[in-house]
């Protein structure tokens, strides 16, 4: 490993890891404090709360990396700049582009771990955390690998996917409802492409009903069917695994189902683009932060570097999130709003890095 890589990795890697741990810890503490009031609901106790939150750490680590990478890289390179080591590297013949590439190599390697967190460990942890906390609270529902399971008095519901549009009733997709008699024998099965809760109750859309009568199975198909069910939408909404908390493969499967059945899968499409463009967002923010390490930060302390990094990350997050929300509600081009802002930020950073020579 060259001297350039050794210096940048020794400076940037610990700074990014420390910032990452700090951001995740702050996020975890805040959510712990917000959920303390739920202790005592059903069998939900402090042990359940802590276990569920620890299971959510992989997803939180994924979501917080964009800020940790920006702040950590600024802090690491700013430390080299403050001790004049960046100047020494340039005097030794290393251009700013090579220093920038060496710094970004740290972020790129860590992004491999971040992608794994977002694709496998985060969704699995959130699923188990939701199942654990919701079962403790209600003792009648659980989120499993094959979707959401809900129990009412004489029936069990299964929905492979939940859809919660910005406005309107909650929907269940790929629904199956099993109804039993007093002797716990199966007497009816309802299957539907989706279930919607309206003012007068639950409606199953585009499905079939199987009735077990003696040794016969009677089959009826329907376009709409109203169910006499006591299942509460609030019970379901409390257990939603948000689209952004799902894996890329799950999101693609949901989008295929939505397309085949003429359903609105825009929120899942947005979540898919979020997952796919997340590495681009991280690298673009780091590129935008790089020029600060070569200029004014030589005379600034750690607090100034952390402040600028946080300001850059937070400003981009809120502006980008606002643009995404607007595009989602107006049915505009999702790929454009996910790709264009980070590319513009990256181009701005590269231009400032070139101008700082």
Coordinates of C-alpha atoms in Angstrom, one line a residue:
X1 CA 0.0 0.0 0.0
X2 CA 1.4 3.4 -1.0
X3 CA 2.1 6.2 1.5
X4 CA -0.9 8.1 0.2
X5 CA -3.3 5.3 0.8
X6 CA -1.9 4.6 4.2
X7 CA -2.2 8.2 5.4
X8 CA -5.7 8.7 4.0
X9 CA -7.0 5.3 5.3
X10 CA -5.5 5.9 8.8
X11 CA -7.1 9.3 8.9
X12 CA -10.5 8.8 7.2
X13 CA -11.5 5.3 8.2
X14 CA -11.5 5.8 12.0
X15 CA -13.2 9.2 11.7
X16 CA -16.0 7.7 9.5
X17 CA -16.5 4.7 11.9
X18 CA -16.6 7.0 15.0
X19 CA -19.1 9.3 13.3
X20 CA -21.1 6.3 12.1
X21 CA -21.4 4.9 15.6
X22 CA -22.3 8.3 17.0
X23 CA -25.1 8.9 14.5
X24 CA -26.6 5.4 15.0
X25 CA -26.4 5.8 18.7
X26 CA -28.1 9.1 18.7
X27 CA -30.9 7.8 16.4
X28 CA -31.3 4.7 18.6
X29 CA -31.5 6.7 21.9
X30 CA -34.1 9.1 20.4
X31 CA -36.3 6.2 19.2
X32 CA -35.9 4.4 22.6
X33 CA -37.1 7.5 24.4
X34 CA -40.1 7.9 22.0
X35 CA -41.2 4.3 22.6
X36 CA -40.8 4.1 26.4
X37 CA -44.5 5.1 26.8
X38 CA -45.5 1.9 25.1
X39 CA -44.1 -0.2 27.9
X40 CA -47.0 -1.9 29.7
X41 CA -49.1 -2.4 26.6
X42 CA -49.9 -6.1 26.6
X43 CA -46.7 -8.0 27.3
X44 CA -44.5 -5.2 25.9
X45 CA -41.8 -4.6 28.5
X46 CA -38.3 -3.1 28.6
X47 CA -36.6 -6.3 27.4
X48 CA -38.9 -6.4 24.4
X49 CA -38.3 -2.7 23.7
X50 CA -34.5 -3.1 23.8
X51 CA -34.4 -6.3 21.8
X52 CA -36.6 -4.8 19.1
X53 CA -34.5 -1.6 18.8
X54 CA -31.3 -3.6 18.7
X55 CA -32.7 -5.6 15.8
X56 CA -33.3 -2.4 14.0
X57 CA -29.7 -1.3 14.3
X58 CA -28.6 -2.7 10.8
X59 CA -31.3 -0.6 9.1
X60 CA -30.4 2.5 11.1
X61 CA -26.7 2.0 10.3
X62 CA -27.6 1.9 6.6
X63 CA -29.8 5.1 6.8
X64 CA -27.2 7.1 8.8
X65 CA -24.2 6.3 6.7
X66 CA -24.6 9.2 4.3
X67 CA -24.2 11.7 7.1
X68 CA -21.4 9.7 8.8
X69 CA -19.4 9.4 5.6
X70 CA -19.6 13.1 5.0
X71 CA -18.7 14.2 8.5
X72 CA -16.1 11.5 9.0
X73 CA -14.3 12.2 5.8
X74 CA -14.2 15.9 6.5
X75 CA -12.9 15.2 10.0
X76 CA -10.2 12.8 8.8
X77 CA -9.0 14.9 5.9
X78 CA -9.4 18.1 7.9
X79 CA -7.0 16.6 10.5
X80 CA -4.4 15.9 7.8
X81 CA -4.9 19.5 6.4
X82 CA -4.5 21.0 9.9
X83 CA -1.2 19.2 10.4
X84 CA -0.1 20.2 6.9
X85 CA 0.2 16.6 5.8
X86 CA -2.1 17.3 2.8
X87 CA 0.3 19.9 1.7
X88 CA 3.2 17.5 2.2
X89 CA 1.5 14.9 0.0
X90 CA 1.0 17.4 -2.8
X91 CA 4.6 18.5 -2.5
X92 CA 5.6 14.8 -2.8
X93 CA 3.8 14.8 -6.2
X94 CA 0.3 13.5 -5.3
X95 CA -2.4 15.6 -7.0
X96 CA -5.6 16.6 -5.2
X97 CA -7.5 14.2 -7.6
X98 CA -5.4 11.3 -6.3
X99 CA -5.9 12.3 -2.7
X100 CA -9.6 12.6 -3.4
X101 CA -9.7 9.2 -5.0
X102 CA -7.8 7.6 -2.1
X103 CA -10.3 9.1 0.4
X104 CA -13.3 8.0 -1.6
X105 CA -11.8 4.5 -1.8
X106 CA -12.5 4.3 2.0
X107 CA -16.1 5.2 1.5
X108 CA -16.5 2.9 -1.4
X109 CA -15.3 -0.1 0.6
X110 CA -17.6 0.7 3.5
X111 CA -20.5 1.1 1.0
X112 CA -20.2 -2.6 0.3
X113 CA -21.1 -3.3 3.9
X114 CA -23.8 -0.6 3.8
X115 CA -25.4 -2.2 0.7
X116 CA -25.4 -5.6 2.5
X117 CA -27.1 -3.9 5.5
X118 CA -29.8 -2.4 3.2
X119 CA -30.4 -5.6 1.2
X120 CA -30.3 -8.4 3.8
X121 CA -29.6 -7.6 7.4
X122 CA -31.7 -4.4 7.7
X123 CA -35.0 -5.8 6.3
X124 CA -34.6 -9.1 8.2
X125 CA -33.9 -7.2 11.5
X126 CA -36.9 -4.9 11.0
X127 CA -39.2 -7.8 10.2
X128 CA -38.2 -9.6 13.4
X129 CA -38.4 -6.4 15.4
X130 CA -41.9 -5.7 14.1
X131 CA -43.0 -9.3 14.8
X132 CA -41.6 -9.2 18.3
X133 CA -43.0 -5.8 19.4
X134 CA -46.4 -6.2 17.8
X135 CA -47.0 -9.7 19.1
X136 CA -46.1 -8.5 22.6
X137 CA -48.5 -5.6 22.3
X138 CA -51.5 -7.4 20.7
X139 CA -50.8 -11.1 21.2
X140 CA -52.6 -11.6 17.9
X141 CA -50.4 -10.5 15.0
X142 CA -47.0 -11.1 13.6
X143 CA -44.9 -10.1 10.6
X144 CA -43.2 -13.1 9.0
X145 CA -41.2 -13.9 5.8
X146 CA -44.5 -14.6 4.0
X147 CA -46.1 -11.3 5.0
X148 CA -48.4 -10.1 7.7
X149 CA -50.5 -12.4 9.8
X150 CA -53.5 -11.1 11.8
X151 CA -56.0 -12.9 14.0
X152 CA -59.5 -12.0 14.8
X153 CA -62.1 -14.0 16.8
X154 CA -62.8 -16.8 14.4
X155 CA -60.5 -16.0 11.5
X156 CA -56.9 -15.5 10.5
X157 CA -55.7 -13.0 7.8
X158 CA -52.5 -13.1 5.7
X159 CA -51.4 -10.3 3.5
X160 CA -48.2 -10.6 1.5
X161 CA -47.8 -6.8 1.3
X162 CA -49.2 -3.6 3.0
X163 CA -49.8 -0.5 1.0
X164 CA -50.3 2.8 2.8
X165 CA -50.8 5.6 0.3
X166 CA -50.2 9.2 1.3
X167 CA -53.9 9.8 1.3
X168 CA -56.7 7.2 1.4
X169 CA -57.5 3.9 3.0
X170 CA -54.9 1.3 3.9
X171 CA -54.7 -1.6 1.5
X172 CA -53.7 -5.2 1.9
X173 CA -52.3 -7.0 -1.2
X174 CA -52.3 -10.7 -2.0
X175 CA -54.8 -11.4 0.8
X176 CA -56.0 -14.7 2.2
X177 CA -58.5 -15.0 5.0
X178 CA -59.2 -18.3 6.8
X179 CA -62.4 -18.6 8.8
X180 CA -63.0 -21.3 11.4
X181 CA -66.1 -22.6 13.2
X182 CA -66.5 -23.0 17.0
X183 CA -64.7 -26.4 16.8
X184 CA -61.8 -24.8 15.1
X185 CA -62.5 -26.5 11.8
X186 CA -61.8 -24.6 8.6
X187 CA -65.1 -23.6 6.9
X188 CA -64.3 -20.8 4.6
X189 CA -61.3 -19.3 2.6
X190 CA -61.4 -15.9 1.0
X191 CA -58.6 -14.9 -1.5
X192 CA -58.3 -11.6 -3.1
X193 CA -55.9 -9.4 -5.1
X194 CA -56.3 -6.7 -2.4
X195 CA -58.5 -5.7 0.5
X196 CA -59.5 -2.1 1.2
X197 CA -61.0 -0.7 4.4
X198 CA -63.9 1.7 3.7
X199 CA -66.4 3.5 6.0
X200 CA -68.7 0.5 6.0
X201 CA -66.0 -2.2 6.7
X202 CA -63.5 -4.3 4.7
X203 CA -64.0 -5.0 1.0
X204 CA -62.2 -7.7 -0.9
X205 CA -61.5 -6.9 -4.6
X206 CA -61.0 -9.4 -7.5
X207 CA -60.9 -12.7 -5.7
X208 CA -62.7 -15.9 -4.8
X209 CA -64.4 -17.6 -1.9
X210 CA -64.1 -21.3 -1.1
X211 CA -66.8 -22.7 1.3
X212 CA -66.4 -26.1 2.9
X213 CA -69.8 -27.8 3.2
X214 CA -69.6 -31.4 4.4
X215 CA -67.4 -33.0 1.8
X216 CA -67.9 -30.4 -0.9
X217 CA -65.9 -27.2 -1.7
X218 CA -68.1 -24.5 -3.2
X219 CA -66.2 -21.8 -5.2
X220 CA -67.5 -18.3 -5.9
X221 CA -65.7 -15.6 -7.7
X222 CA -66.3 -11.9 -7.2
X223 CA -65.2 -8.4 -8.2
X224 CA -66.1 -6.8 -4.8
X225 CA -67.1 -8.6 -1.6
X226 CA -67.9 -6.9 1.7
X227 CA -66.7 -8.8 4.8
X228 CA -68.2 -8.7 8.3
X229 CA -64.9 -8.3 10.1
X230 CA -63.8 -6.6 13.3
X231 CA -60.3 -6.2 12.2
X232 CA -59.2 -2.6 12.9
X233 CA -57.1 -0.7 10.3
X234 CA -55.1 0.9 13.2
X235 CA -54.0 -2.5 14.3
X236 CA -52.5 -3.0 10.8
X237 CA -51.1 0.4 10.3
X238 CA -49.1 0.0 13.5
X239 CA -47.2 -2.9 12.0
X240 CA -46.3 -1.5 8.6
X241 CA -42.8 -2.4 7.4
X242 CA -42.2 0.7 5.3
X243 CA -41.2 0.2 1.7
X244 CA -37.8 1.8 2.4
X245 CA -37.2 -0.9 5.0
X246 CA -37.6 -3.7 2.5
X247 CA -35.0 -5.4 0.4
X248 CA -34.5 -4.7 -3.3
X249 CA -35.7 -8.2 -4.2
X250 CA -38.9 -7.7 -2.1
X251 CA -39.6 -4.4 -3.7
X252 CA -39.1 -5.8 -7.2
X253 CA -41.5 -8.7 -6.5
X254 CA -44.1 -6.2 -5.2
X255 CA -43.8 -4.0 -8.3
X256 CA -44.2 -7.1 -10.5
X257 CA -47.4 -8.0 -8.6
X258 CA -48.7 -4.4 -8.8
X259 CA -48.0 -4.2 -12.5
X260 CA -49.7 -7.6 -13.2
X261 CA -52.8 -6.6 -11.3
X262 CA -53.1 -2.9 -12.3
X263 CA -52.3 -1.6 -8.7
X264 CA -50.6 1.6 -7.7
X265 CA -47.0 0.6 -6.7
X266 CA -45.5 4.1 -6.9
X267 CA -44.4 4.1 -3.2
X268 CA -42.6 0.8 -3.8
X269 CA -41.0 2.1 -7.0
X270 CA -39.8 5.2 -5.1
X271 CA -38.3 3.0 -2.3
X272 CA -36.5 0.9 -5.0
X273 CA -34.9 3.9 -6.5
X274 CA -33.9 5.0 -3.0
X275 CA -32.1 1.7 -2.5
X276 CA -30.5 1.8 -5.9
X277 CA -29.2 5.4 -5.8
X278 CA -28.1 5.4 -2.1
X279 CA -24.4 4.7 -2.9
X280 CA -24.5 7.5 -5.5
X281 CA -25.9 9.9 -2.9
X282 CA -23.2 9.0 -0.4
X283 CA -20.4 9.5 -2.9
X284 CA -21.8 12.7 -4.3
X285 CA -22.0 14.2 -0.8
X286 CA -18.4 13.2 -0.1
X287 CA -17.3 14.7 -3.4
X288 CA -19.1 18.0 -2.4
X289 CA -17.3 17.9 1.0
X290 CA -13.8 17.3 -0.4
X291 CA -12.9 20.9 -1.4
X292 CA -13.4 22.0 2.3
X293 CA -10.6 19.8 3.3
X294 CA -8.1 21.6 1.0
X295 CA -9.1 25.2 1.8
X296 CA -10.6 26.9 4.8
X297 CA -10.5 23.8 7.1
X298 CA -6.7 24.1 7.5
X299 CA -7.4 26.9 10.0
X300 CA -10.4 25.4 11.6
X301 CA -10.9 22.9 14.3
X302 CA -12.8 19.6 14.6
X303 CA -16.0 21.4 15.5
X304 CA -15.9 23.5 12.3
X305 CA -15.4 20.4 10.2
X306 CA -18.2 18.5 11.9
X307 CA -20.5 21.4 11.6
X308 CA -19.9 21.9 7.9
X309 CA -20.3 18.2 7.2
X310 CA -23.5 18.0 9.1
X311 CA -24.8 21.1 7.5
X312 CA -24.1 19.8 4.0
X313 CA -25.6 16.4 4.7
X314 CA -28.7 17.7 6.4
X315 CA -29.4 20.4 3.8
X316 CA -29.2 17.9 1.0
X317 CA -31.3 15.4 2.9
X318 CA -34.2 17.8 3.5
X319 CA -34.1 19.4 0.0
X320 CA -33.9 16.0 -1.7
X321 CA -36.6 14.5 0.5
X322 CA -38.9 17.4 -0.3
X323 CA -38.3 17.0 -4.0
X324 CA -39.1 13.3 -3.8
X325 CA -42.3 13.8 -1.8
X326 CA -43.5 16.4 -4.4
X327 CA -42.7 14.1 -7.3
X328 CA -44.5 11.1 -5.6
X329 CA -47.6 13.1 -5.0
X330 CA -47.6 14.7 -8.5
X331 CA -46.9 11.4 -10.3
X332 CA -43.8 12.9 -12.0
X333 CA -40.5 11.2 -13.0
X334 CA -39.1 9.3 -10.1
X335 CA -35.7 8.3 -11.7
X336 CA -35.0 11.9 -12.5
X337 CA -35.5 13.2 -9.0
X338 CA -33.4 10.4 -7.5
X339 CA -30.5 10.7 -10.0
X340 CA -30.3 14.4 -10.9
X341 CA -29.8 16.0 -7.5
X342 CA -26.8 13.8 -6.4
X343 CA -25.3 14.1 -9.9
X344 CA -25.5 17.9 -9.6
X345 CA -24.0 17.9 -6.1
X346 CA -21.2 15.7 -7.4
X347 CA -20.5 18.0 -10.3
X348 CA -20.5 21.0 -8.0
X349 CA -18.0 19.3 -5.7
X350 CA -15.7 18.4 -8.7
X351 CA -15.9 21.9 -10.0
X352 CA -15.0 23.4 -6.6
X353 CA -12.1 20.9 -6.2
X354 CA -10.8 21.9 -9.6
X355 CA -11.1 25.6 -8.8
X356 CA -9.3 25.2 -5.5
X357 CA -6.0 24.6 -7.2

